[in-house]
Structure formats: structure tokens, C-alpha cells
């Protein structure tokens, strides 16, 4: 069972809950007529504002820790970035009313240096940016890593309901996993009960339900096509953006998914914040996460998972069968 009074859990839950509220208000702005659907600036503002908020909370709660995240304040401090910094500061003031632009920059950069390499947090402020812009699934993803192992993970999935379906007007889902204590769900927008999550018992690849990125370029589409054909997978895939996929698999509503290195980017590797939070969510629900060769994920290589080409995520029972099948397809 998860101890909600644990200071690390308290920090992570509160940080992600409020971050989701900030993301929601940016998204309502995108829905307004003034912002075009393909304009990425609102998501940039939301990314910076959420990272500043989490940095602010970390400085209060865990001043010695490091934060490994995508954004740096350099761009905001340049001449071109000044107007974005103003918008970011406005959003941060929703949660820290007296925030100044200088403080916002300091919080964005919080924990970039100092602290120990052995213990750090990793954050994706808005995972699934394309889903966010489209009004589909996205997630706020936060994890604590100690000595190369993910110890704690929280996913805020504003558009995921308690049945694993898309529900943009509902309470959303907050998923929490702690090493050795399982994976749990609760409503994102209110204080509902904790429900344990467990992966599916599916043992046959032909019967498996696959989750897939909406963006076809996030995998090697031809290899995936061959895999589905050779294995006789007939269930229609569930298409979703972001680490909400890990939450759905952890709840037993999908059985497998994978990111294969795309042919047009042979050196592509995932970022640590795109995998670490979701991986613990799946593993603590009974599933398995490895790279495409079956190796464990190496969380000690900094921001990029250099040693892990491709990522395979499954309910566990199917994992070796998936790896064998993938390795038989060139
Ligand atoms: P998705 O599950 O499709 O929402 O993607 C998860 C995350 O991985 C996103 O943050 C993407 O930007 C990133 N990602 C995955 N595969 C690729 C790729 N081939 N090229 C660029 N980004 C990728
Ligand atoms: Mg991401």
C-alpha cells in the first residue's frame, strides 16, 4: 500500500495535480478561437510554467535533489524570449502568486547542477505535446531515480477516465507507483479512493491488444506491420499519445506496445523522462519494460537513454514472445 503521508509521495502528488490544473488552463486557451491548432507556443509556455512550478516545489521540499528535465531558462532570458517569459510568469502566478520573472527562470533551472548523480527526479511537464495541442491524451510525468532504479513515479493523465477511456470533461486519472508497493489510481481532480492496478493475464500474442502512438513516425512502422501480420494479431490497436499508454496497460486494458528505432533516425534514443515514470507504473502493476534486445533500461546515462535502442512494454507474460518475434523480423 502507498503511504500518502510520505513526504516524497506528498510532494510528487501535489506537484503533478497542480501542474495538471496549469496544463488545463493553457489547453482551454488553445480551444479558444484566437490560437491556431498548429501553433506550438501555448505548449511551450505550459512546458516552462510547469517545470518552474515543480522546480519551486522541489526547492522547498528537497533542496538537495537534482531535477533532470527538458527545459532551460536560457531561451527565456534572451531578447526573443522575453514575451514568452511574461506569459510563463503569468501561468506560474496561478500557483505561486508573487512569482517574478527572475524567480521563474531560477526555478526552471533548479537542480540542474549540484546534488548527487545517484538520486534525482525526472520530469516531462507535458508528455504527448501533439496530443495536448489536438485536445487528446497527454500526461504530466514525474519520477524519482535512486542508484539507477526508479523508486517512485506519478503520471497525471487529465483525459483518462477510471475505465481507461478518453474523457476530456471528467476527473482525469492520477497514477502512482512506488517500488515494492504496487501501482494505484485515484481521480486527478478530487480526493477519491486509491484503486490498485494490475496488468492483463493475456498469454497469446494473437489475442493481444496493442497500444500505439498516434504519431506513426515514433516507431518503425514497417517492422510493426510485419510483427502484427506474422503473429496474427487481429484486435484493433488502441491509439494514444503520451505515457497515458503505460497507465492503460498497467490497468490491464491493453497488453503490449513498443517504440522501435525509426528507419529515418537510426540513432534515435528515448529521453529518460519519456520512459522512467511509465516504466515503474507498468512494472509495479506486474508488467515488464526492457529495450528491444531485452536488456534492462539503464537510467544512469543522463537525459538520453543511450544504451537502450527501442523500448518494449508488456504485461510480462507476453514479453519474451514479443522480443523473440521482433528479433526475427529485420
Ligand atoms: P508518444 O508515445 O508517441 O506520445 O511519444 C512519447 C514520447 O517519445 C514523446 O515525448 C515523443 O516526442 C518521443 N518520441 C518517441 N519516439 C520518437 C521519435 N521516433 N522521434 C522523436 N520523438 C519520439
Ligand atoms: Mg515526452
Short mmCIF file of C-alpha atoms and ligand atoms in Angstrom, two decimals:
data_model
loop_
_atom_site.label_atom_id
_atom_site.label_comp_id
_atom_site.label_asym_id
_atom_site.label_seq_id
_atom_site.Cartn_x
_atom_site.Cartn_y
_atom_site.Cartn_z
CA UNK A 1 0.00 0.00 0.00
CA UNK A 2 1.13 3.54 -0.71
CA UNK A 3 1.73 5.83 2.29
CA UNK A 4 0.15 9.13 1.27
CA UNK A 5 1.85 10.84 4.23
CA UNK A 6 5.34 10.03 2.94
CA UNK A 7 6.94 13.43 2.14
CA UNK A 8 8.22 12.28 -1.28
CA UNK A 9 4.80 10.98 -2.27
CA UNK A 10 3.09 14.06 -0.94
CA UNK A 11 5.41 16.31 -2.95
CA UNK A 12 5.02 14.30 -6.16
CA UNK A 13 1.21 14.05 -5.97
CA UNK A 14 0.72 17.72 -5.16
CA UNK A 15 3.23 18.83 -7.84
CA UNK A 16 1.55 16.76 -10.57
CA UNK A 17 -2.02 17.65 -9.51
CA UNK A 18 -1.38 21.39 -9.66
CA UNK A 19 0.67 21.01 -12.85
CA UNK A 20 -2.35 19.36 -14.45
CA UNK A 21 -4.51 22.34 -13.45
CA UNK A 22 -1.99 24.67 -15.10
CA UNK A 23 -1.95 22.50 -18.24
CA UNK A 24 -5.76 22.52 -18.26
CA UNK A 25 -5.92 26.28 -18.24
CA UNK A 26 -3.43 26.50 -21.13
CA UNK A 27 -5.50 23.93 -23.00
CA UNK A 28 -8.70 25.91 -22.55
CA UNK A 29 -6.82 28.82 -24.10
CA UNK A 30 -5.84 26.65 -27.09
CA UNK A 31 -9.51 25.73 -27.55
CA UNK A 32 -10.30 29.46 -27.79
CA UNK A 33 -10.58 30.87 -31.27
CA UNK A 34 -7.50 33.06 -31.02
CA UNK A 35 -4.97 30.19 -31.10
CA UNK A 36 -4.42 28.05 -34.20
CA UNK A 37 -4.26 24.27 -33.68
CA UNK A 38 -0.75 24.02 -35.09
CA UNK A 39 0.64 26.88 -33.01
CA UNK A 40 3.16 25.32 -30.61
CA UNK A 41 3.67 28.43 -28.45
CA UNK A 42 0.99 27.57 -25.85
CA UNK A 43 2.58 24.19 -25.22
CA UNK A 44 5.99 25.88 -24.87
CA UNK A 45 4.51 28.20 -22.27
CA UNK A 46 2.88 25.27 -20.43
CA UNK A 47 6.15 23.26 -20.51
CA UNK A 48 8.16 26.11 -18.97
CA UNK A 49 5.47 27.07 -16.43
CA UNK A 50 5.07 23.51 -15.15
CA UNK A 51 8.82 22.94 -14.92
CA UNK A 52 9.13 26.22 -12.97
CA UNK A 53 6.33 25.11 -10.62
CA UNK A 54 7.91 21.70 -9.97
CA UNK A 55 11.34 23.34 -9.50
CA UNK A 56 9.78 25.73 -7.00
CA UNK A 57 8.24 22.88 -5.01
CA UNK A 58 11.47 20.87 -5.10
CA UNK A 59 13.45 23.85 -3.80
CA UNK A 60 11.02 23.93 -0.82
CA UNK A 61 10.76 20.19 -0.15
CA UNK A 62 14.02 18.64 -1.40
CA UNK A 63 16.59 21.44 -1.82
CA UNK A 64 19.47 18.94 -2.17
CA UNK A 65 17.92 16.98 -5.04
CA UNK A 66 18.54 17.34 -8.76
CA UNK A 67 15.88 17.71 -11.45
CA UNK A 68 16.53 16.25 -14.90
CA UNK A 69 14.09 17.86 -17.31
CA UNK A 70 13.96 19.19 -20.83
CA UNK A 71 13.77 22.95 -20.49
CA UNK A 72 16.40 25.52 -19.56
CA UNK A 73 15.76 29.23 -18.98
CA UNK A 74 18.44 30.37 -21.49
CA UNK A 75 15.92 30.96 -24.26
CA UNK A 76 13.58 32.90 -21.94
CA UNK A 77 16.41 35.18 -20.91
CA UNK A 78 17.26 36.12 -24.50
CA UNK A 79 15.74 39.14 -26.26
CA UNK A 80 13.42 36.89 -28.30
CA UNK A 81 12.22 35.00 -25.23
CA UNK A 82 11.08 37.99 -23.20
CA UNK A 83 7.40 37.88 -24.21
CA UNK A 84 7.27 34.10 -23.61
CA UNK A 85 8.78 34.65 -20.15
CA UNK A 86 5.97 37.12 -19.41
CA UNK A 87 3.32 34.53 -20.35
CA UNK A 88 5.12 31.80 -18.41
CA UNK A 89 5.27 34.03 -15.32
CA UNK A 90 1.54 34.71 -15.61
CA UNK A 91 0.77 30.98 -15.57
CA UNK A 92 3.17 30.33 -12.67
CA UNK A 93 1.32 33.03 -10.68
CA UNK A 94 -1.75 30.75 -10.69
CA UNK A 95 0.14 28.57 -8.21
CA UNK A 96 2.79 30.94 -6.78
CA UNK A 97 1.05 34.34 -6.74
CA UNK A 98 4.13 36.52 -6.08
CA UNK A 99 6.42 34.86 -8.66
CA UNK A 100 8.76 37.24 -10.53
CA UNK A 101 10.29 36.51 -13.99
CA UNK A 102 13.76 36.13 -12.42
CA UNK A 103 12.47 33.61 -9.89
CA UNK A 104 10.66 31.71 -12.66
CA UNK A 105 14.00 31.35 -14.52
CA UNK A 106 15.73 30.18 -11.34
CA UNK A 107 13.04 27.56 -10.66
CA UNK A 108 13.19 26.28 -14.26
CA UNK A 109 16.93 25.74 -13.78
CA UNK A 110 16.54 24.33 -10.25
CA UNK A 111 18.66 21.27 -9.62
CA UNK A 112 20.45 21.33 -12.98
CA UNK A 113 23.77 21.27 -11.18
CA UNK A 114 24.83 20.18 -7.69
CA UNK A 115 23.22 17.37 -5.75
CA UNK A 116 24.24 13.79 -6.36
CA UNK A 117 24.03 11.81 -9.59
CA UNK A 118 22.78 8.89 -7.51
CA UNK A 119 19.45 10.47 -6.64
CA UNK A 120 17.45 12.71 -8.97
CA UNK A 121 13.93 13.43 -10.20
CA UNK A 122 12.98 13.46 -13.85
CA UNK A 123 10.04 15.42 -15.27
CA UNK A 124 8.18 15.64 -18.55
CA UNK A 125 5.99 18.72 -17.97
CA UNK A 126 3.74 17.94 -20.97
CA UNK A 127 4.31 14.46 -22.39
CA UNK A 128 2.48 13.92 -25.67
CA UNK A 129 2.66 17.53 -26.84
CA UNK A 130 0.93 16.70 -30.11
CA UNK A 131 -1.96 15.13 -28.18
CA UNK A 132 -2.09 18.20 -25.96
CA UNK A 133 -2.39 20.50 -28.98
CA UNK A 134 -5.04 18.25 -30.59
CA UNK A 135 -7.06 18.07 -27.35
CA UNK A 136 -6.32 14.33 -27.00
CA UNK A 137 -4.37 12.46 -24.32
CA UNK A 138 -1.31 13.97 -22.67
CA UNK A 139 0.40 13.38 -19.33
CA UNK A 140 2.47 15.11 -16.69
CA UNK A 141 5.17 12.58 -15.80
CA UNK A 142 7.45 12.68 -12.75
CA UNK A 143 9.78 10.02 -11.34
CA UNK A 144 12.40 9.68 -8.62
CA UNK A 145 15.51 7.65 -9.52
CA UNK A 146 17.98 6.36 -6.94
CA UNK A 147 21.12 4.40 -7.76
CA UNK A 148 19.86 3.62 -11.26
CA UNK A 149 16.42 2.38 -10.15
CA UNK A 150 13.07 4.16 -10.45
CA UNK A 151 11.72 4.36 -6.88
CA UNK A 152 8.60 6.48 -7.32
CA UNK A 153 6.51 7.56 -10.30
CA UNK A 154 3.45 9.76 -10.75
CA UNK A 155 1.53 10.23 -14.00
CA UNK A 156 -1.17 12.89 -14.23
CA UNK A 157 -3.47 11.98 -17.13
CA UNK A 158 -6.14 14.70 -17.38
CA UNK A 159 -8.16 12.99 -20.14
CA UNK A 160 -8.03 9.39 -18.91
CA UNK A 161 -11.10 8.12 -17.04
CA UNK A 162 -11.29 5.31 -14.49
CA UNK A 163 -12.20 2.80 -17.22
CA UNK A 164 -9.16 3.67 -19.36
CA UNK A 165 -11.18 5.69 -21.86
CA UNK A 166 -10.74 9.18 -23.27
CA UNK A 167 -12.89 11.62 -21.28
CA UNK A 168 -11.83 15.24 -21.66
CA UNK A 169 -14.53 16.55 -19.31
CA UNK A 170 -14.05 14.05 -16.48
CA UNK A 171 -11.92 13.96 -13.35
CA UNK A 172 -8.84 12.54 -15.07
CA UNK A 173 -6.52 9.95 -13.54
CA UNK A 174 -3.59 10.25 -11.18
CA UNK A 175 -1.42 7.13 -11.28
CA UNK A 176 1.16 6.48 -8.59
CA UNK A 177 3.70 3.67 -8.35
CA UNK A 178 6.27 3.05 -5.65
CA UNK A 179 8.95 0.36 -5.86
CA UNK A 180 7.70 -2.65 -3.89
CA UNK A 181 4.28 -1.08 -3.14
CA UNK A 182 2.35 -1.52 -6.40
CA UNK A 183 0.61 0.83 -8.80
CA UNK A 184 -2.52 2.73 -7.83
CA UNK A 185 -5.03 5.05 -9.43
CA UNK A 186 -7.07 7.89 -7.99
CA UNK A 187 -9.03 10.74 -9.54
CA UNK A 188 -6.78 13.63 -10.60
CA UNK A 189 -9.26 16.37 -9.71
CA UNK A 190 -10.56 15.24 -6.35
CA UNK A 191 -9.63 13.13 -3.36
CA UNK A 192 -11.24 9.82 -4.36
CA UNK A 193 -10.13 6.37 -3.21
CA UNK A 194 -6.92 4.61 -4.28
CA UNK A 195 -7.55 1.63 -6.56
CA UNK A 196 -4.82 -0.95 -7.29
CA UNK A 197 -3.90 -1.56 -10.93
CA UNK A 198 -2.94 -4.94 -12.36
CA UNK A 199 -1.81 -5.91 -15.86
CA UNK A 200 -3.83 -8.30 -18.04
CA UNK A 201 -3.31 -12.09 -17.90
CA UNK A 202 -3.16 -12.36 -21.73
CA UNK A 203 -0.68 -15.10 -22.78
CA UNK A 204 -1.27 -15.35 -26.53
CA UNK A 205 0.18 -12.78 -28.89
CA UNK A 206 -2.57 -13.46 -31.43
CA UNK A 207 -5.13 -12.42 -28.79
CA UNK A 208 -3.19 -9.41 -27.54
CA UNK A 209 -4.37 -5.83 -27.76
CA UNK A 210 -1.68 -3.41 -28.83
CA UNK A 211 -1.35 0.20 -27.77
CA UNK A 212 0.20 2.53 -30.33
CA UNK A 213 1.44 6.10 -30.59
CA UNK A 214 -0.80 8.33 -32.65
CA UNK A 215 2.35 9.61 -34.37
CA UNK A 216 3.40 6.88 -36.82
CA UNK A 217 6.90 8.38 -37.02
CA UNK A 218 7.56 7.38 -33.38
CA UNK A 219 8.34 3.81 -34.39
CA UNK A 220 9.46 1.64 -37.31
CA UNK A 221 6.04 1.27 -38.91
CA UNK A 222 7.09 -1.44 -41.40
CA UNK A 223 8.54 -3.69 -38.67
CA UNK A 224 5.40 -3.22 -36.58
CA UNK A 225 3.26 -4.14 -39.60
CA UNK A 226 5.27 -7.33 -40.19
CA UNK A 227 5.06 -8.21 -36.49
CA UNK A 228 1.26 -7.85 -36.43
CA UNK A 229 0.87 -9.87 -39.63
CA UNK A 230 3.24 -12.70 -38.68
CA UNK A 231 1.78 -13.11 -35.22
CA UNK A 232 -1.83 -12.87 -36.40
CA UNK A 233 -2.67 -10.01 -34.05
CA UNK A 234 -6.26 -9.20 -35.01
CA UNK A 235 -7.59 -6.89 -32.29
CA UNK A 236 -7.67 -3.26 -33.40
CA UNK A 237 -4.92 -1.20 -31.74
CA UNK A 238 -5.63 1.49 -29.16
CA UNK A 239 -4.11 4.73 -30.45
CA UNK A 240 -3.00 7.15 -27.73
CA UNK A 241 -0.41 9.86 -27.20
CA UNK A 242 1.88 10.08 -24.17
CA UNK A 243 2.63 7.87 -21.16
CA UNK A 244 -1.12 7.51 -20.62
CA UNK A 245 -0.46 4.28 -22.60
CA UNK A 246 1.56 2.89 -19.68
CA UNK A 247 -1.35 3.64 -17.35
CA UNK A 248 -3.82 1.84 -19.61
CA UNK A 249 -1.51 -1.20 -19.89
CA UNK A 250 -0.99 -1.18 -16.10
CA UNK A 251 -4.78 -1.31 -15.70
CA UNK A 252 -4.95 -4.46 -17.87
CA UNK A 253 -6.77 -2.72 -20.73
CA UNK A 254 -4.03 -3.22 -23.32
CA UNK A 255 -1.32 -5.88 -23.41
CA UNK A 256 1.74 -4.52 -25.19
CA UNK A 257 3.38 -1.63 -27.02
CA UNK A 258 6.79 -0.73 -28.28
CA UNK A 259 8.91 2.04 -29.68
CA UNK A 260 11.19 0.68 -32.40
CA UNK A 261 14.02 2.85 -33.68
CA UNK A 262 12.57 4.61 -36.75
CA UNK A 263 14.34 3.89 -40.06
CA UNK A 264 14.82 7.59 -40.81
CA UNK A 265 16.53 8.17 -37.41
CA UNK A 266 18.78 5.14 -36.71
CA UNK A 267 20.48 6.84 -33.75
CA UNK A 268 17.24 7.89 -32.07
CA UNK A 269 17.05 7.10 -28.34
CA UNK A 270 14.22 7.96 -25.94
CA UNK A 271 14.66 10.56 -23.20
CA UNK A 272 14.70 9.43 -19.58
CA UNK A 273 11.53 11.42 -18.74
CA UNK A 274 9.65 9.66 -21.57
CA UNK A 275 10.22 6.22 -20.07
CA UNK A 276 11.15 6.18 -16.35
CA UNK A 277 7.75 7.26 -14.91
CA UNK A 278 5.71 4.95 -17.15
CA UNK A 279 8.10 2.03 -16.69
CA UNK A 280 7.62 1.88 -12.91
CA UNK A 281 3.85 2.23 -13.35
CA UNK A 282 3.85 -0.87 -15.59
CA UNK A 283 6.38 -2.89 -13.57
CA UNK A 284 4.63 -2.34 -10.25
CA UNK A 285 1.36 -3.47 -11.85
CA UNK A 286 3.06 -6.77 -12.80
CA UNK A 287 4.33 -5.90 -16.29
CA UNK A 288 7.78 -5.68 -17.85
CA UNK A 289 9.79 -2.98 -19.63
CA UNK A 290 13.07 -3.58 -21.49
CA UNK A 291 14.78 -2.31 -24.61
CA UNK A 292 14.17 -4.07 -27.92
CA UNK A 293 17.02 -6.52 -27.23
CA UNK A 294 15.58 -7.49 -23.85
CA UNK A 295 18.10 -5.50 -21.78
CA UNK A 296 17.05 -3.59 -18.66
CA UNK A 297 16.73 0.15 -19.07
CA UNK A 298 19.92 1.93 -17.99
CA UNK A 299 18.87 5.07 -16.12
CA UNK A 300 22.44 6.20 -15.43
CA UNK A 301 23.29 7.78 -18.80
CA UNK A 302 21.84 11.27 -18.24
CA UNK A 303 18.97 12.79 -20.20
CA UNK A 304 19.06 10.29 -23.09
CA UNK A 305 18.73 6.50 -22.76
CA UNK A 306 21.90 5.98 -24.83
CA UNK A 307 22.20 2.27 -24.08
CA UNK A 308 18.63 1.30 -24.96
CA UNK A 309 17.64 1.32 -28.63
CA UNK A 310 13.89 0.75 -28.77
CA UNK A 311 11.63 0.16 -25.77
CA UNK A 312 9.26 -2.80 -25.29
CA UNK A 313 6.43 -2.61 -22.75
CA UNK A 314 4.17 -5.55 -21.94
CA UNK A 315 2.04 -7.31 -19.36
CA UNK A 316 5.04 -9.59 -18.59
CA UNK A 317 3.54 -12.92 -19.80
CA UNK A 318 3.94 -11.81 -23.42
CA UNK A 319 7.33 -10.17 -23.09
CA UNK A 320 9.71 -12.92 -24.26
CA UNK A 321 7.40 -13.84 -27.12
CA UNK A 322 7.37 -10.20 -28.28
CA UNK A 323 11.18 -9.94 -28.08
CA UNK A 324 11.67 -13.20 -29.98
CA UNK A 325 9.23 -12.16 -32.68
CA UNK A 326 10.74 -8.69 -33.04
CA UNK A 327 14.25 -10.05 -33.29
CA UNK A 328 13.18 -12.47 -36.00
CA UNK A 329 11.94 -9.54 -38.12
CA UNK A 330 14.70 -7.50 -39.77
P1 LIG B 1 4.19 9.08 -27.89
O1 LIG B 1 4.08 7.84 -27.06
O2 LIG B 1 4.04 8.86 -29.35
O3 LIG B 1 3.32 10.19 -27.36
O4 LIG B 1 5.71 9.55 -27.72
C1 LIG B 1 6.32 9.53 -26.49
C2 LIG B 1 7.47 10.46 -26.39
O5 LIG B 1 8.60 9.98 -27.09
C3 LIG B 1 7.20 11.83 -26.91
O6 LIG B 1 7.74 12.76 -25.99
C4 LIG B 1 7.91 11.87 -28.26
O7 LIG B 1 8.39 13.14 -28.52
C5 LIG B 1 9.05 10.89 -28.05
N1 LIG B 1 9.37 10.05 -29.20
C6 LIG B 1 9.15 8.74 -29.31
N2 LIG B 1 9.61 8.27 -30.48
C7 LIG B 1 10.12 9.33 -31.11
C8 LIG B 1 10.77 9.50 -32.38
N3 LIG B 1 10.95 8.50 -33.20
N4 LIG B 1 11.19 10.74 -32.70
C9 LIG B 1 11.00 11.78 -31.84
N5 LIG B 1 10.41 11.67 -30.64
C10 LIG B 1 9.98 10.46 -30.28
MG1 LIG B 2 7.60 13.40 -23.83
#
